[in-house]
Coordinates of C-alpha atoms and ligand atoms in Angstrom, one line a residue:
X30 CA 0.0 0.0 0.0
X31 CA 1.4 3.5 -0.8
X32 CA 1.9 5.8 2.2
X33 CA 1.2 9.5 2.2
X34 CA 2.5 12.2 4.4
X35 CA 0.2 15.3 4.7
X36 CA 2.0 18.4 5.9
X37 CA -0.3 21.3 6.8
X38 CA -0.9 23.4 9.9
X39 CA -4.5 24.0 9.1
X40 CA -6.7 21.5 11.1
X41 CA -9.5 21.8 8.5
X42 CA -7.2 21.0 5.6
X43 CA -5.7 18.1 7.6
X44 CA -9.1 16.6 8.3
X45 CA -10.2 17.0 4.7
X46 CA -7.1 15.3 3.4
X47 CA -7.3 12.6 6.0
X48 CA -10.9 11.7 5.0
X49 CA -10.1 11.9 1.3
X50 CA -7.2 9.4 1.8
X51 CA -9.1 7.1 4.2
X52 CA -11.9 6.8 1.7
X53 CA -9.4 5.4 -0.7
X54 CA -7.8 3.1 1.9
X55 CA -4.5 4.9 1.6
X56 CA -2.5 4.9 4.8
X57 CA -1.3 8.3 5.8
X58 CA 0.4 10.4 8.5
X59 CA -0.3 14.0 9.5
X60 CA 2.4 16.6 10.3
X61 CA 1.8 20.2 11.2
X62 CA 5.2 21.9 10.9
X63 CA 8.8 21.5 9.6
X64 CA 10.0 19.7 12.8
X65 CA 7.3 17.0 12.9
X66 CA 7.7 16.5 9.1
X67 CA 11.4 15.9 9.4
X68 CA 10.8 13.4 12.2
X69 CA 8.1 11.6 10.2
X70 CA 10.4 11.3 7.2
X71 CA 13.2 9.9 9.4
X72 CA 11.0 7.3 11.0
X73 CA 8.9 6.1 8.1
X74 CA 9.0 5.6 4.3
X75 CA 6.4 7.6 2.2
X76 CA 5.5 7.4 -1.4
X77 CA 4.0 10.9 -1.5
X78 CA 4.2 14.1 0.5
X79 CA 1.4 16.7 0.3
X80 CA 3.3 19.8 1.3
X81 CA 2.0 23.1 2.5
X82 CA 4.4 26.1 2.0
X83 CA 3.5 28.5 4.9
X84 CA 4.3 26.5 8.0
X85 CA 4.5 27.9 11.6
X86 CA 8.3 27.2 11.8
X87 CA 9.3 28.0 8.2
X88 CA 8.8 27.6 4.5
X89 CA 7.8 24.1 3.3
X90 CA 9.7 24.6 0.1
X91 CA 13.0 24.6 2.1
X92 CA 12.4 20.9 2.8
X93 CA 12.4 20.0 -0.8
X94 CA 16.2 19.3 -1.2
X95 CA 16.1 17.2 2.0
X96 CA 13.1 15.2 0.7
X97 CA 14.6 14.6 -2.7
X98 CA 17.9 13.5 -1.1
X99 CA 16.1 10.6 0.7
X100 CA 16.7 7.1 -0.4
X101 CA 13.8 6.2 -2.6
X102 CA 12.6 9.8 -2.3
X103 CA 8.8 10.3 -2.3
X104 CA 6.9 12.3 -4.9
X105 CA 5.8 15.8 -3.7
X106 CA 2.6 17.7 -4.4
X107 CA 2.6 21.3 -3.2
X108 CA -0.7 22.4 -1.8
X109 CA -0.5 26.1 -0.9
X110 CA -2.7 29.0 -0.1
X111 CA 0.2 31.4 -0.9
X112 CA 0.6 30.7 -4.6
X113 CA 3.2 32.8 -6.4
X114 CA 4.8 32.2 -9.7
X115 CA 8.3 32.4 -8.4
X116 CA 7.5 29.8 -5.7
X117 CA 5.8 27.6 -8.3
X118 CA 8.9 27.8 -10.5
X119 CA 11.2 26.9 -7.6
X120 CA 9.0 24.0 -6.7
X121 CA 8.9 22.6 -10.2
X122 CA 12.7 23.0 -10.5
X123 CA 13.0 21.1 -7.2
X124 CA 11.3 18.2 -8.8
X125 CA 7.7 18.4 -7.4
X126 CA 5.0 16.4 -9.1
X127 CA 2.3 19.1 -9.0
X128 CA 1.6 22.6 -7.6
X129 CA -2.0 23.1 -6.4
X130 CA -3.6 26.2 -4.9
X131 CA -5.9 26.1 -1.9
X132 CA -8.8 25.9 -2.1
X133 CA -8.6 23.5 -5.1
X134 CA -11.6 21.3 -5.9
X135 CA -11.4 17.9 -4.1
X136 CA -11.7 16.2 -7.4
X137 CA -8.6 17.9 -8.7
X138 CA -6.6 17.0 -5.6
X139 CA -7.8 13.5 -5.8
X140 CA -6.8 13.2 -9.4
X141 CA -3.3 14.6 -8.8
X142 CA -2.7 12.2 -5.9
X143 CA -3.8 9.2 -7.9
X144 CA -1.6 10.2 -10.9
X145 CA 1.4 10.7 -8.6
X146 CA 0.9 7.4 -6.9
X147 CA 0.4 5.6 -10.2
X148 CA 3.5 7.1 -11.6
X149 CA 5.3 6.0 -8.4
X150 CA 4.1 2.5 -8.8
X151 CA 5.2 2.3 -12.4
X152 CA 8.6 3.7 -11.5
X153 CA 9.0 1.1 -8.7
X154 CA 8.1 -1.9 -10.9
X155 CA 10.4 -0.7 -13.7
X156 CA 13.4 -0.3 -11.4
X157 CA 16.0 -3.0 -12.1
X158 CA 16.7 -4.9 -8.9
X159 CA 19.5 -7.1 -7.8
X160 CA 17.5 -9.9 -6.2
X161 CA 18.7 -11.5 -3.0
X162 CA 18.0 -15.2 -3.6
X163 CA 20.1 -16.6 -0.7
X164 CA 18.8 -20.0 0.3
X165 CA 16.8 -20.5 -3.0
X166 CA 18.4 -23.0 -5.3
X167 CA 17.5 -23.9 -8.9
X168 CA 18.1 -22.3 -12.3
X169 CA 15.8 -24.4 -14.5
X170 CA 13.8 -22.4 -17.0
X171 CA 10.7 -23.0 -14.9
X172 CA 12.4 -21.4 -11.9
X173 CA 13.8 -18.6 -14.0
X174 CA 10.2 -17.5 -14.8
X175 CA 9.3 -17.7 -11.1
X176 CA 12.3 -15.4 -10.4
X177 CA 11.1 -12.9 -13.0
X178 CA 7.7 -12.8 -11.3
X179 CA 9.4 -12.7 -7.9
X180 CA 11.2 -9.5 -9.0
X181 CA 7.9 -7.9 -10.1
X182 CA 6.2 -9.0 -6.8
X183 CA 9.1 -7.6 -4.7
X184 CA 8.8 -4.3 -6.5
X185 CA 5.0 -4.0 -5.9
X186 CA 2.7 -4.1 -3.0
X187 CA 0.0 -6.2 -4.6
X188 CA -1.6 -9.2 -3.0
X189 CA 0.0 -12.4 -4.3
X190 CA -1.2 -16.0 -4.4
X191 CA 1.4 -18.7 -4.6
X192 CA 0.2 -22.2 -5.7
X193 CA 2.0 -25.5 -6.1
X194 CA 2.1 -29.0 -4.7
X195 CA 3.2 -29.7 -1.1
X196 CA 6.8 -29.0 -0.3
X197 CA 7.5 -27.2 -3.5
X198 CA 8.8 -24.1 -1.8
X199 CA 5.8 -21.8 -1.6
X200 CA 6.6 -20.4 1.9
X201 CA 10.3 -20.0 0.9
X202 CA 9.2 -18.0 -2.1
X203 CA 6.9 -15.8 0.0
X204 CA 9.7 -15.1 2.4
X205 CA 12.0 -14.3 -0.4
X206 CA 9.5 -11.8 -1.9
X207 CA 9.1 -10.2 1.5
X208 CA 12.9 -10.0 2.0
X209 CA 13.3 -8.2 -1.4
X210 CA 10.4 -5.9 -0.8
X211 CA 10.3 -2.4 0.7
X212 CA 8.6 -4.1 3.8
X213 CA 11.7 -6.2 4.5
X214 CA 12.5 -4.4 7.7
X215 CA 9.1 -5.3 9.2
X216 CA 7.6 -8.6 10.3
X217 CA 6.7 -11.5 8.1
X218 CA 3.7 -13.1 10.0
X219 CA 2.5 -16.6 9.1
X220 CA -1.1 -17.5 9.6
X221 CA -1.5 -21.3 9.5
X222 CA -5.1 -21.5 8.1
X223 CA -5.2 -25.3 8.5
X224 CA -4.3 -25.1 12.2
X225 CA -6.6 -22.2 13.2
X226 CA -9.6 -23.4 15.3
X227 CA -13.1 -21.9 14.8
X228 CA -13.3 -20.9 18.5
X229 CA -10.0 -19.1 18.6
X230 CA -9.9 -17.7 15.1
X231 CA -11.0 -14.1 16.0
X232 CA -8.7 -13.9 19.0
X233 CA -5.7 -15.4 17.0
X234 CA -6.2 -13.0 14.1
X235 CA -7.6 -9.9 15.7
X236 CA -6.3 -10.2 19.3
X237 CA -8.4 -9.7 22.4
X238 CA -8.7 -7.5 25.5
X239 CA -8.2 -8.7 29.0
X240 CA -11.4 -10.3 30.3
X241 CA -13.0 -10.6 26.8
X242 CA -13.7 -14.2 27.6
X243 CA -13.0 -16.8 30.2
X244 CA -9.2 -17.4 30.2
X245 CA -8.4 -14.0 28.6
X246 CA -6.1 -13.0 31.5
X247 CA -4.2 -10.3 29.6
X248 CA -4.5 -8.2 26.4
X249 CA -3.3 -10.2 23.4
X250 CA -2.1 -8.8 20.1
X251 CA -3.4 -10.7 17.1
X252 CA -1.5 -11.8 14.0
X253 CA -3.0 -9.0 11.9
X254 CA -1.8 -6.3 14.2
X255 CA 1.7 -8.0 14.4
X256 CA 1.9 -7.8 10.6
X257 CA 1.6 -4.0 10.6
X258 CA 3.9 -2.5 7.9
X259 CA 5.1 -6.0 7.1
X260 CA 3.6 -9.0 5.3
X261 CA 0.7 -11.2 6.4
X262 CA 1.2 -14.7 4.9
X263 CA -1.9 -16.9 4.8
X264 CA -0.5 -20.5 4.5
X265 CA -2.8 -23.3 3.4
X266 CA -5.4 -20.8 2.4
X267 CA -7.6 -23.6 0.9
X268 CA -8.2 -25.0 4.4
X269 CA -9.8 -21.8 5.7
X270 CA -13.4 -22.5 6.8
X271 CA -16.1 -20.5 4.9
X272 CA -17.2 -18.7 8.0
X273 CA -13.8 -17.4 8.7
X274 CA -13.3 -16.4 5.0
X275 CA -16.1 -13.9 5.5
X276 CA -14.5 -12.1 8.4
X277 CA -11.1 -12.1 6.7
X278 CA -12.5 -10.6 3.6
X279 CA -13.6 -7.5 5.5
X280 CA -10.2 -7.1 7.0
X281 CA -8.6 -7.4 3.6
X282 CA -10.9 -4.8 2.1
X283 CA -10.6 -2.3 4.9
X284 CA -7.4 -3.2 6.7
X285 CA -9.4 -2.6 9.8
X286 CA -10.4 -5.0 12.6
X287 CA -11.7 -5.0 16.1
X288 CA -10.0 -7.1 18.8
X289 CA -12.3 -9.3 20.7
X290 CA -13.8 -7.4 23.7
X291 CA -12.7 -4.0 22.4
X292 CA -15.1 -1.2 21.3
X293 CA -12.5 0.4 19.1
X294 CA -11.4 -0.6 15.6
X295 CA -7.7 -0.8 14.9
X296 CA -5.8 -0.5 11.6
X297 CA -3.0 -2.5 10.2
X298 CA -1.1 -1.7 7.0
X299 CA 0.1 -5.1 5.8
X300 CA 0.9 -6.7 2.4
X301 CA -1.0 -9.9 1.8
X302 CA 0.5 -13.1 0.5
X303 CA -1.2 -16.5 0.5
X304 CA -0.3 -20.0 -0.5
X305 CA -2.2 -23.2 -1.2
X306 CA -1.8 -26.6 -2.8
X307 CA -5.6 -26.8 -3.4
X308 CA -7.4 -25.9 -6.6
X309 CA -9.0 -22.7 -5.4
X310 CA -10.8 -22.1 -8.7
X311 CA -12.4 -25.5 -8.4
X312 CA -13.3 -24.8 -4.8
X313 CA -15.0 -21.5 -5.9
X314 CA -17.1 -23.5 -8.5
X315 CA -18.0 -26.0 -5.8
X316 CA -18.9 -23.2 -3.4
X317 CA -16.4 -24.1 -0.8
X318 CA -14.3 -21.0 -1.3
X319 CA -15.5 -17.4 -1.6
X320 CA -15.3 -16.0 -5.1
X321 CA -14.7 -12.4 -3.8
X322 CA -11.9 -13.5 -1.5
X323 CA -10.3 -15.5 -4.2
X324 CA -10.2 -12.6 -6.6
X325 CA -9.0 -10.2 -3.9
X326 CA -6.1 -12.4 -3.1
X327 CA -5.1 -13.4 -6.6
X328 CA -4.0 -9.9 -7.9
X329 CA -0.7 -11.6 -8.7
X330 CA -0.3 -15.4 -9.1
X331 CA 2.9 -17.5 -9.0
X332 CA 2.7 -21.2 -9.7
X333 CA 5.7 -23.2 -8.6
X334 CA 6.2 -26.3 -10.7
X335 CA 6.7 -29.8 -9.1
X336 CA 10.3 -31.0 -8.7
X337 CA 9.7 -33.8 -11.3
X338 CA 9.1 -31.1 -13.9
X339 CA 12.5 -29.5 -13.2
X340 CA 14.8 -32.4 -13.0
X341 CA 17.8 -30.1 -13.7
X342 CA 17.3 -28.5 -10.3
X343 CA 17.7 -31.9 -8.4
X344 CA 21.5 -32.1 -8.5
X345 CA 22.1 -28.5 -7.2
X346 CA 19.4 -29.0 -4.6
X347 CA 20.9 -32.3 -3.4
X348 CA 24.4 -30.8 -3.2
X349 CA 23.0 -27.7 -1.3
X350 CA 21.2 -29.9 1.2
X351 CA 24.1 -32.3 1.7
X352 CA 26.5 -29.4 2.3
X353 CA 24.1 -27.6 4.6
X354 CA 23.4 -30.7 6.7
X355 CA 27.1 -31.7 6.9
X356 CA 28.0 -28.2 8.0
X357 CA 25.2 -28.2 10.6
X358 CA 26.5 -31.5 12.0
X359 CA 30.1 -30.4 11.9
X360 CA 31.3 -33.1 9.6
X361 CA 33.3 -32.9 6.3
X362 CA 31.3 -32.5 3.1
X363 CA 30.5 -35.8 1.3
X364 CA 31.0 -36.5 -2.4
X365 CA 27.8 -37.5 -4.3
X366 CA 28.3 -40.5 -6.5
X367 CA 27.0 -40.5 -10.1
X368 CA 24.7 -43.4 -9.3
X369 CA 23.3 -41.5 -6.3
X370 CA 22.5 -38.5 -8.4
X371 CA 21.0 -40.6 -11.2
X372 CA 18.6 -42.3 -8.8
X373 CA 17.5 -39.0 -7.4
X374 CA 16.9 -37.7 -10.9
X375 CA 14.9 -40.7 -11.8
X376 CA 12.5 -40.5 -8.8
X377 CA 9.2 -38.7 -9.0
X378 CA 9.4 -36.7 -5.7
X379 CA 5.7 -36.5 -4.7
X380 CA 6.8 -34.6 -1.6
X381 CA 8.9 -32.3 -3.8
X382 CA 11.9 -30.3 -2.3
X383 CA 11.0 -31.1 1.3
X384 CA 11.1 -34.8 0.6
X385 CA 14.4 -34.4 -1.2
X386 CA 15.9 -32.6 1.8
X387 CA 14.6 -35.4 4.1
X388 CA 16.0 -38.1 1.9
X389 CA 19.5 -36.5 1.8
X390 CA 19.4 -36.4 5.5
X391 CA 18.5 -40.1 5.7
X392 CA 21.3 -41.0 3.2
X393 CA 23.8 -39.1 5.3
X394 CA 22.8 -41.1 8.3
X395 CA 23.0 -44.4 6.3
X396 CA 26.5 -43.6 4.9
X397 CA 27.9 -43.1 8.4
X398 CA 31.6 -42.6 8.2
X399 CA 32.0 -43.0 4.4
X400 CA 33.2 -40.2 2.3
X401 CA 30.8 -40.6 -0.6
X402 CA 27.0 -41.0 -0.9
X403 CA 26.0 -43.9 -3.2
X404 CA 22.6 -45.0 -4.4
X405 CA 22.8 -47.8 -1.8
X406 CA 22.5 -45.2 0.9
X407 CA 19.1 -44.1 -0.3
X408 CA 15.9 -45.4 1.3
X409 CA 14.9 -48.8 -0.2
X410 CA 11.5 -47.6 -1.3
X411 CA 13.0 -45.0 -3.5
X412 CA 15.5 -47.4 -5.1
X413 CA 12.8 -50.0 -5.7
X414 CA 10.5 -47.4 -7.3
X415 CA 13.3 -46.1 -9.5
X416 CA 14.4 -49.6 -10.6
X417 CA 10.8 -50.6 -11.4
X418 CA 10.2 -47.6 -13.5
X419 CA 13.5 -48.1 -15.3
X420 CA 12.6 -51.7 -16.0
X421 CA 9.2 -50.7 -17.3
X422 CA 10.8 -48.1 -19.6
X423 CA 13.7 -50.4 -20.8
X424 CA 13.2 -54.1 -20.4
X425 CA 16.4 -56.1 -20.1
X426 CA 18.2 -56.9 -23.4
X427 CA 17.2 -60.6 -24.0
X428 CA 19.9 -61.2 -26.6
X429 CA 22.8 -60.4 -24.3
X430 CA 21.2 -61.7 -21.1
X431 CA 23.4 -64.2 -19.3
X432 CA 26.2 -63.9 -21.8
X433 CA 29.5 -62.8 -20.2
X434 CA 30.5 -59.4 -21.6
X435 CA 33.9 -60.5 -22.8
X436 CA 32.2 -63.4 -24.7
X437 CA 30.2 -61.0 -26.8
X438 CA 31.4 -60.3 -30.3
X439 CA 34.3 -57.8 -30.5
X440 CA 34.6 -57.5 -26.7
X441 CA 37.3 -60.1 -25.9
X442 CA 40.0 -59.0 -23.6
X443 CA 43.5 -60.6 -24.0
X444 CA 43.7 -63.9 -22.1
X445 CA 45.7 -63.5 -18.8
X446 CA 48.8 -65.6 -18.3
X447 CA 48.0 -68.9 -16.6
X448 CA 48.9 -68.9 -12.9
X449 CA 47.4 -70.5 -9.8
X450 CA 43.6 -70.8 -9.6
X451 CA 43.0 -68.1 -7.0
X452 CA 45.1 -65.4 -8.9
X453 CA 43.5 -66.5 -12.2
X454 CA 40.0 -66.2 -10.7
X455 CA 40.8 -62.7 -9.4
X456 CA 42.2 -61.6 -12.7
X457 CA 39.0 -62.7 -14.4
X458 CA 36.9 -60.9 -11.8
X459 CA 38.8 -57.7 -12.2
X460 CA 38.6 -57.9 -16.1
X461 CA 34.9 -58.7 -15.8
X462 CA 34.3 -55.6 -13.7
X463 CA 36.3 -53.5 -16.0
X464 CA 34.2 -54.7 -18.9
X465 CA 31.0 -53.8 -17.1
X466 CA 32.2 -50.4 -16.1
X467 CA 33.3 -49.8 -19.7
X468 CA 30.0 -50.9 -21.1
X469 CA 27.8 -48.9 -18.6
X470 CA 30.0 -46.0 -17.4
X471 CA 28.5 -44.6 -14.2
X472 CA 25.2 -46.6 -14.7
X473 CA 25.3 -48.8 -11.6
X474 CA 21.7 -50.0 -11.9
X475 CA 22.4 -51.3 -15.4
X476 CA 25.5 -53.1 -14.2
X477 CA 23.7 -54.7 -11.4
X478 CA 20.9 -55.8 -13.7
X479 CA 23.2 -57.4 -16.2
X480 CA 25.7 -59.0 -13.7
X481 CA 23.1 -60.1 -11.1
X482 CA 25.5 -58.9 -8.4
X483 CA 24.0 -57.4 -5.3
X484 CA 24.9 -53.7 -4.8
X485 CA 27.0 -54.4 -1.7
X486 CA 28.8 -57.2 -3.4
X487 CA 29.5 -55.0 -6.4
X488 CA 30.9 -52.2 -4.3
X489 CA 33.0 -54.7 -2.2
X490 CA 34.5 -56.0 -5.5
X491 CA 35.2 -52.4 -6.7
X492 CA 37.0 -51.7 -3.5
X493 CA 38.9 -54.9 -3.6
X494 CA 40.3 -54.1 -7.1
X495 CA 40.7 -50.4 -6.6
X496 CA 38.1 -49.5 -9.3
X497 CA 35.6 -46.7 -9.4
X498 CA 32.0 -46.8 -10.7
Ligands
ATP519 N1 14.3 -23.7 -4.4 C1 14.6 -24.1 -3.1 N2 15.9 -24.0 -2.7 C2 16.2 -24.4 -1.5 N3 15.4 -24.9 -0.6 C3 14.1 -25.1 -0.9 C4 13.6 -24.7 -2.2 N4 12.3 -24.9 -2.3 C5 12.0 -25.4 -1.1 N5 13.0 -25.5 -0.3 C6 13.0 -26.1 1.1 O1 12.1 -27.1 1.1 C7 11.3 -27.1 2.3 C8 9.8 -27.0 2.0 O2 9.6 -25.7 1.4 P1 8.3 -24.8 1.8 O3 7.9 -25.0 3.2 O4 8.6 -23.4 1.3 O5 7.3 -25.6 0.9 P2 5.7 -25.3 0.7 O6 5.4 -25.4 -0.7 O7 5.3 -24.1 1.5 O8 5.1 -26.6 1.5 P3 3.6 -26.9 2.1 O9 2.7 -26.9 0.9 O10 3.7 -28.2 2.7 O11 3.3 -25.8 3.0 C9 11.8 -26.0 3.1 O12 12.8 -26.5 4.0 C10 12.5 -25.0 2.1 O13 13.5 -24.3 2.6

């Protein structure tokens, strides 16, 4: 939401401007002289300043250079009863948006304000930004489009709905938008819509006064109030009961609420984000989600694709989690074997990135003191599923099944010198393994399929002969 600072010493002008801005739901602050204006500019960020010229402690125009020197300087509209052409020229040279004379028709003031704010919004969204994507991994084309939208969302204050399957990174994305937005210095407040109970919903969201109900022993600040100037994130929005949707809609429309047991309404200036893995549009057609709430929340929409549709992100994510978990446990980083990464890439990840993170953690536990993670360290269910799907896609080659690799045409290695039986057997074993590795470089599942060796036996042999898969 844009923020406006009204600077005028005339109480009548202040109240007219306050009611004009309130009617448009624009948060504003009133100042009556140069001192209180300077203080407000130091403490808060504004998008527009409505500036009077004749103030009790000096000339409003003297503030212009200071305002324009501010980081992300607000637009300025001069609203003065002391119009003179020299002052107007000075103001325009100082970069003001408009110069209006009092009394100007309300319609004209309103139009000037809305044009200045629109210009401001366009300027904000056009500004190139260096995004801070720390902690977000993935550079697949699908994620690149999400980052483009993230940049737009970070530069605006519009409501945003983030959809996608469970564990795909919706909350992480919402936090990243917040961290890159102008509200980053203020709280990011999560409302878990699935966990909120009917009886406590009002108190959780709006807060309550001491004695409002049995057990209300002290005043309690609700989540909406906590999100003031920051972001309110409605997680699992699709789980919100219809009844609660209605009370929430009013808060979203008016940014006003009344704590339970209080006679006074309070305001909260928050940016709204919401996430769901449900099909809200379908729920609207079924009548289980309010149409008006859906449209209010979906001003911007980001859909995060499931992990199986961005296989290229699996490796960097796996490496990121392995490194992060090793650092957290104070152990040296592990190498990730080619077969390990191939199995990860071949799996369908119904639980998406969260499941991948958990699986890497399990693999680290399973590998104990070893320096590398191999497919054998992955949970059995995943290996079975991957093997099954590979077999379904590519049935074993019947023509070569059971035939030793060196016995196949053109593959014969030179015969080793005859020695004692044990050494001869070992020579053969080693050659056999070398043939397998040559035929299926890095493809351990194919080697196991052809050789009939168990994974542990295969790795024991590799170790014995100093070979690498
Ligand atoms: N691109 C990513 N890079 C790094 N970590 C990620 C990424 N996406 C998700 N994660 C991590 O995966 C886990 C799940 O992410 P998150 O909670 O944001 O998912 P979600 O879609 O909100 O899940 P749910 O639908 O269950 O609420 C978190 O630990 C998050 O940090």
